[in-house]
Coordinates of C-alpha atoms and ligand atoms in Angstrom, one line a residue:
M1 CA 87.1 132.8 119.2
V2 CA 84.4 135.2 120.2
V3 CA 83.0 133.1 123.1
R4 CA 82.6 135.0 126.4
D5 CA 84.1 133.7 129.6
E6 CA 80.8 134.1 131.3
D7 CA 79.1 131.7 128.8
I8 CA 81.9 129.1 129.3
A9 CA 81.3 129.5 133.1
A10 CA 77.5 129.1 132.6
A11 CA 78.0 125.9 130.5
A12 CA 80.5 124.5 133.0
N13 CA 78.1 125.2 135.9
L14 CA 75.2 123.5 134.1
L15 CA 77.4 120.4 133.5
K16 CA 78.8 120.3 137.0
Q17 CA 75.3 120.4 138.5
A18 CA 74.0 117.7 136.3
T19 CA 73.6 114.1 137.3
Y20 CA 73.0 112.9 133.7
V21 CA 74.6 114.6 130.7
C22 CA 73.8 113.6 127.2
A23 CA 75.9 114.9 124.3
L24 CA 74.8 115.0 120.7
T25 CA 77.6 115.4 118.1
G26 CA 77.8 116.0 114.4
A27 CA 80.4 116.4 111.7
G28 CA 81.5 119.8 113.1
V29 CA 83.4 118.1 116.0
S30 CA 85.6 116.2 113.5
A31 CA 86.2 119.3 111.2
E32 CA 89.3 120.2 113.2
S33 CA 90.7 116.7 112.6
G34 CA 90.4 117.4 108.9
V35 CA 87.2 115.4 108.2
P36 CA 84.9 117.4 105.9
T37 CA 81.4 118.3 107.1
F38 CA 78.4 117.6 104.9
R39 CA 76.8 121.0 104.3
G40 CA 78.2 124.5 103.5
G41 CA 81.3 125.4 101.6
G42 CA 83.7 122.5 101.0
G43 CA 81.1 120.1 102.3
L44 CA 80.7 116.6 101.1
W45 CA 77.3 117.4 99.5
E46 CA 78.9 120.1 97.3
G47 CA 80.9 117.4 95.4
E48 CA 78.2 114.8 95.3
R49 CA 74.3 114.7 95.1
L50 CA 73.2 113.1 98.4
E51 CA 70.4 111.3 96.5
D52 CA 73.1 109.5 94.4
V53 CA 75.5 108.4 97.3
A54 CA 73.4 108.5 100.5
T55 CA 70.2 106.7 99.7
P56 CA 69.3 103.0 99.2
Q57 CA 67.9 104.0 95.7
G58 CA 71.3 105.6 94.8
F59 CA 73.1 102.4 95.9
R60 CA 70.8 100.2 93.8
A61 CA 71.2 102.3 90.8
D62 CA 75.0 102.6 90.9
P63 CA 76.7 100.7 93.7
K64 CA 80.3 101.4 92.2
R65 CA 79.7 105.1 92.5
V66 CA 78.5 104.8 96.1
W67 CA 81.6 102.7 97.0
R68 CA 84.0 105.1 95.2
F69 CA 82.6 107.8 97.5
Y70 CA 82.8 105.7 100.7
N71 CA 86.2 104.1 99.8
A72 CA 87.7 107.6 99.4
R73 CA 86.3 108.7 102.8
R74 CA 87.5 105.4 104.3
R75 CA 91.1 105.9 103.1
Q76 CA 91.1 109.5 104.3
L77 CA 89.8 108.4 107.8
R78 CA 92.8 106.1 108.3
A79 CA 95.0 109.3 108.4
V80 CA 93.0 111.4 110.8
R81 CA 93.2 111.6 114.6
P82 CA 90.8 112.9 117.3
N83 CA 91.1 116.5 118.1
A84 CA 91.0 118.4 121.4
G85 CA 87.1 118.5 121.2
H86 CA 86.9 114.7 121.1
Y87 CA 89.3 114.4 124.0
A88 CA 87.3 117.1 126.1
L89 CA 84.1 115.1 125.6
A90 CA 85.9 111.9 126.8
E91 CA 87.0 114.0 129.9
I92 CA 83.5 115.4 130.5
E93 CA 82.3 111.7 130.6
R94 CA 84.8 111.2 133.5
L95 CA 83.8 114.3 135.4
V96 CA 80.0 113.8 135.6
P97 CA 78.0 111.0 137.3
R98 CA 76.3 109.6 134.2
F99 CA 77.0 110.4 130.5
T100 CA 75.9 109.2 127.1
L101 CA 77.3 110.5 123.9
I102 CA 74.9 110.2 120.9
T103 CA 76.9 110.8 117.6
Q104 CA 75.7 111.2 114.1
N105 CA 79.3 110.7 113.0
V106 CA 80.4 107.4 111.4
D107 CA 84.2 108.1 111.8
G108 CA 84.8 106.4 115.2
L109 CA 86.9 109.3 116.5
H110 CA 85.0 109.6 119.8
Q111 CA 85.9 106.0 120.7
L112 CA 89.5 106.7 119.6
A113 CA 89.6 109.6 122.0
G114 CA 88.5 107.5 124.9
S115 CA 84.7 108.1 125.0
R116 CA 83.1 104.9 126.3
N117 CA 79.3 105.2 126.3
V118 CA 78.9 106.1 122.6
I119 CA 75.7 105.5 120.5
E120 CA 76.4 105.7 116.8
I121 CA 72.9 106.5 115.5
H122 CA 74.0 106.7 111.9
G123 CA 76.1 103.5 112.0
S124 CA 79.9 103.3 111.3
I125 CA 81.9 103.7 108.1
R126 CA 84.4 101.1 109.5
T127 CA 81.9 98.3 109.2
V128 CA 80.5 96.6 106.1
R129 CA 77.2 94.8 105.9
C130 CA 75.9 92.2 103.3
V131 CA 72.7 93.3 101.7
T132 CA 71.7 89.6 101.3
C133 CA 72.6 87.8 104.5
G134 CA 72.9 90.9 106.7
G135 CA 76.3 89.7 108.1
E136 CA 78.5 92.6 109.4
R137 CA 82.2 92.8 109.9
D138 CA 84.9 95.4 110.7
A139 CA 86.8 96.4 107.5
A140 CA 88.4 99.6 108.7
D141 CA 91.9 98.7 107.7
E142 CA 91.2 97.0 104.5
D143 CA 91.5 98.4 100.9
L144 CA 88.1 97.2 99.5
P145 CA 87.6 96.5 95.8
E146 CA 85.4 98.8 93.8
L147 CA 82.4 96.3 94.4
P148 CA 83.2 94.3 97.5
M149 CA 81.3 91.0 97.9
C150 CA 80.3 89.0 101.0
E151 CA 82.7 86.1 101.8
R152 CA 80.0 84.1 103.4
C153 CA 77.1 84.2 100.6
G154 CA 78.5 86.2 97.7
G155 CA 76.0 89.0 98.2
L156 CA 76.9 92.6 97.7
L157 CA 78.5 94.5 100.7
R158 CA 77.5 98.0 101.6
P159 CA 78.8 100.5 104.3
A160 CA 77.1 99.9 107.6
V161 CA 75.8 103.6 107.7
V162 CA 72.3 105.0 107.8
W163 CA 71.2 106.6 104.5
F164 CA 68.3 108.9 103.9
H165 CA 64.9 107.1 104.0
E166 CA 66.3 104.3 106.1
M167 CA 65.3 103.6 109.7
L168 CA 67.9 104.2 112.4
P169 CA 69.2 101.0 114.2
Q170 CA 66.5 100.0 116.6
D171 CA 68.9 99.4 119.6
A172 CA 70.7 102.7 119.0
M173 CA 67.4 104.6 118.9
A174 CA 66.1 102.9 122.0
A175 CA 69.3 103.8 123.9
A176 CA 69.2 107.3 122.6
D177 CA 65.6 107.8 123.6
E178 CA 66.4 106.6 127.2
A179 CA 69.3 109.1 127.5
I180 CA 67.3 111.9 126.1
E181 CA 64.4 111.3 128.5
A182 CA 66.7 111.0 131.5
C183 CA 69.3 113.7 131.0
D184 CA 69.4 117.0 132.8
V185 CA 71.7 118.6 130.3
M186 CA 72.1 118.1 126.6
L187 CA 75.4 119.2 125.2
V188 CA 75.1 119.7 121.4
A189 CA 78.2 120.2 119.4
G190 CA 79.0 120.6 115.7
T191 CA 75.7 119.7 114.1
S192 CA 73.5 121.8 111.8
G193 CA 70.4 120.1 113.2
V194 CA 68.7 119.6 109.8
V195 CA 68.6 115.8 109.7
Q196 CA 65.9 114.0 111.6
P197 CA 65.4 112.4 114.0
A198 CA 68.6 113.8 115.6
A199 CA 67.4 117.4 114.9
S200 CA 64.6 116.8 117.4
F201 CA 66.6 115.4 120.3
A202 CA 67.4 118.7 122.0
I203 CA 63.8 119.8 121.7
W204 CA 62.6 116.5 123.3
A205 CA 65.2 117.0 126.1
S206 CA 64.3 120.6 126.7
R207 CA 60.6 119.7 126.9
H208 CA 61.2 117.7 130.1
G209 CA 63.3 120.4 131.6
A210 CA 66.9 119.6 130.4
G211 CA 69.3 122.6 129.9
V212 CA 70.7 122.8 126.3
I213 CA 74.2 123.9 125.5
D214 CA 75.0 124.4 121.7
V215 CA 78.6 124.7 120.6
N216 CA 78.8 125.8 116.9
P217 CA 80.7 128.7 115.3
D218 CA 77.6 129.3 113.1
P219 CA 73.8 129.5 114.0
S220 CA 72.2 126.1 114.0
A221 CA 68.6 124.7 114.2
F222 CA 69.4 124.4 118.0
T223 CA 69.9 128.2 118.5
P224 CA 66.2 128.8 119.3
V225 CA 66.2 126.1 122.0
H226 CA 69.6 126.6 123.6
T227 CA 70.1 127.7 127.3
V228 CA 73.7 128.6 126.6
G229 CA 75.1 129.1 123.1
L230 CA 78.9 129.1 122.5
A231 CA 79.7 130.4 119.0
G232 CA 83.2 128.9 118.6
P233 CA 84.9 125.7 117.2
S234 CA 84.4 122.7 119.4
G235 CA 88.2 121.9 119.5
E236 CA 88.5 125.2 121.5
V237 CA 85.2 125.6 123.3
L238 CA 85.0 122.1 124.8
P239 CA 88.4 122.0 126.3
A240 CA 87.7 125.5 127.8
I241 CA 84.5 124.1 129.4
V242 CA 86.6 121.2 130.9
E243 CA 89.0 123.7 132.3
A244 CA 86.1 125.7 133.8
M245 CA 84.6 122.5 135.3
K246 CA 87.9 121.6 137.0
A247 CA 88.5 125.2 138.3
Ligands
BJW301 C1 81.5 123.2 113.6 C2 82.9 123.3 113.3 C3 83.8 123.2 114.4 C4 81.9 123.4 111.5 N1 83.2 123.1 115.6 N2 81.1 123.0 114.8 C5 60.8 114.6 109.4 C6 60.6 115.7 108.8 C7 61.3 116.0 107.6 C8 62.2 115.0 107.0 C9 62.3 113.8 107.7 C10 61.7 113.6 108.9 N3 62.0 112.3 109.3 C11 62.8 111.8 108.4 C12 63.0 112.6 107.4 C13 63.9 112.4 106.3 C14 65.3 112.4 106.6 C15 65.7 113.9 106.9 O1 65.9 114.3 108.0 N4 65.7 114.7 105.9 C16 66.1 116.2 106.1 C17 67.2 116.6 105.3 C18 64.9 117.0 105.9 N5 65.8 111.6 107.5 C19 66.1 110.3 107.4 O2 65.8 109.8 106.2 C20 66.5 109.5 108.5 N6 65.8 108.3 108.6 C21 64.6 108.3 109.3 O3 64.1 109.3 109.8 O4 63.9 107.0 109.3 C22 62.5 107.0 109.5 C23 61.8 107.0 108.2 C24 62.1 105.9 107.3 C25 61.5 105.9 106.1 C26 60.6 106.9 105.7 C27 60.4 108.0 106.6 C28 61.0 108.0 107.8 C29 68.0 109.0 108.2 C30 69.0 110.0 108.1 C31 70.3 109.5 107.7 C32 71.4 110.6 107.6 N7 72.5 110.0 107.0 C33 73.7 110.9 106.8 C34 74.8 110.1 106.1 C35 75.4 109.0 107.0 C36 76.4 108.3 106.3 C37 77.6 109.0 105.8 O5 78.4 109.6 106.7 O6 77.8 109.1 104.6 O7 74.2 111.3 108.1 S1 73.3 112.5 106.0 C38 74.5 113.4 106.9 O8 73.9 114.4 107.7 C39 75.1 112.5 107.9 C40 75.2 113.3 109.2 O9 75.2 112.4 110.3 C41 73.9 114.1 109.1 C42 73.9 115.3 110.0 O10 74.8 116.2 109.5 P1 75.7 117.1 110.5 O11 76.5 116.2 111.4 O12 74.8 118.0 111.3 O13 76.7 117.9 109.6 P2 76.4 119.2 108.8 O14 77.5 119.3 107.8 O15 75.0 119.5 108.4 O16 76.7 120.4 109.9 C43 78.0 120.5 110.5 C44 77.9 121.6 111.5 O17 79.1 121.8 112.2 C45 77.5 123.0 110.9 O18 76.4 123.6 111.7 C46 78.8 123.8 111.1 O19 78.5 125.2 111.4 C47 79.4 123.1 112.3 N8 80.8 123.3 112.4 N9 83.0 123.5 112.0 C48 81.9 123.0 115.8 N10 85.1 123.4 114.2
ZN302 ZN1 76.3 87.7 102.9

């Protein structure tokens, strides 16, 4: 890890002085749990065209293909556990007066690690929703058929995630807006920052004076707006920040 101790200390100080911390996470925080990210080498979009598997048009054209993609990811997720980065974020929540975690991830690993105030802006892969009646239920532990149907109305079920060209859930967006407006520090970890609207959250926060910490081994869209940049894996950097906060 090429992260300097003084940058860890600077991040820890920002967090310790904050009264309201808002974290924004992406696929990179789950990478060390063995969950593939979307972009870059070995990413999910290397094996599939996102238009085919992550748009409502793709689902209408070939729902079996989309369900094959999601069922494979759902099976894989049953075997993965939170990593040290997830646990560190849960600990930061306990160390600061107010904390909201906005995640783009659909894997549920933050909640498993003990994070409490979590907003899933891209939904959850654990949940299924009927395209006809809108009914939702948890199906995390089920092996779903290649084309699962609604028990209530016979309609087609879909994963309760947010695809491209779809609106984000209204309640999640409203809660995220509130946190972004009110926070003194935004802690960004493991996201490339190319997908809107999440890509704008740190800019909105910094416009009203919040400090921005970015944890990512590679440059991201947040690099130009960060107050402190920590170029290492979140499973190492976030626990180091927690240690520095407690020291
Ligand atoms: C590590 C690490 C380690 C590695 N530690 N880090 C304005 C302008 C232009 C376009 C748009 C716009 N507004 C809307 C759009 C369109 C579109 C969009 O943003 N397109 C862009 C591609 C240009 N947005 C939408 O359509 C959104 N809807 C919307 O805005 O509604 C309003 C509207 C409606 C109708 C018409 C017009 C507007 C919805 C976006 C939904 C995104 N959904 C997905 C799939 C979710 C379900 C699933 O999981 O299958 O969400 S796409 C995918 O990308 C997923 C992710 O949440 C999201 C973000 O990816 P993330 O998390 O950043 O992952 P990666 O892989 O990109 O990056 C990983 C990072 O980790 C890298 O930086 C690594 O370096 C790093 N990393 N190891 C720390 N160990
Ligand atoms: Zn139904």
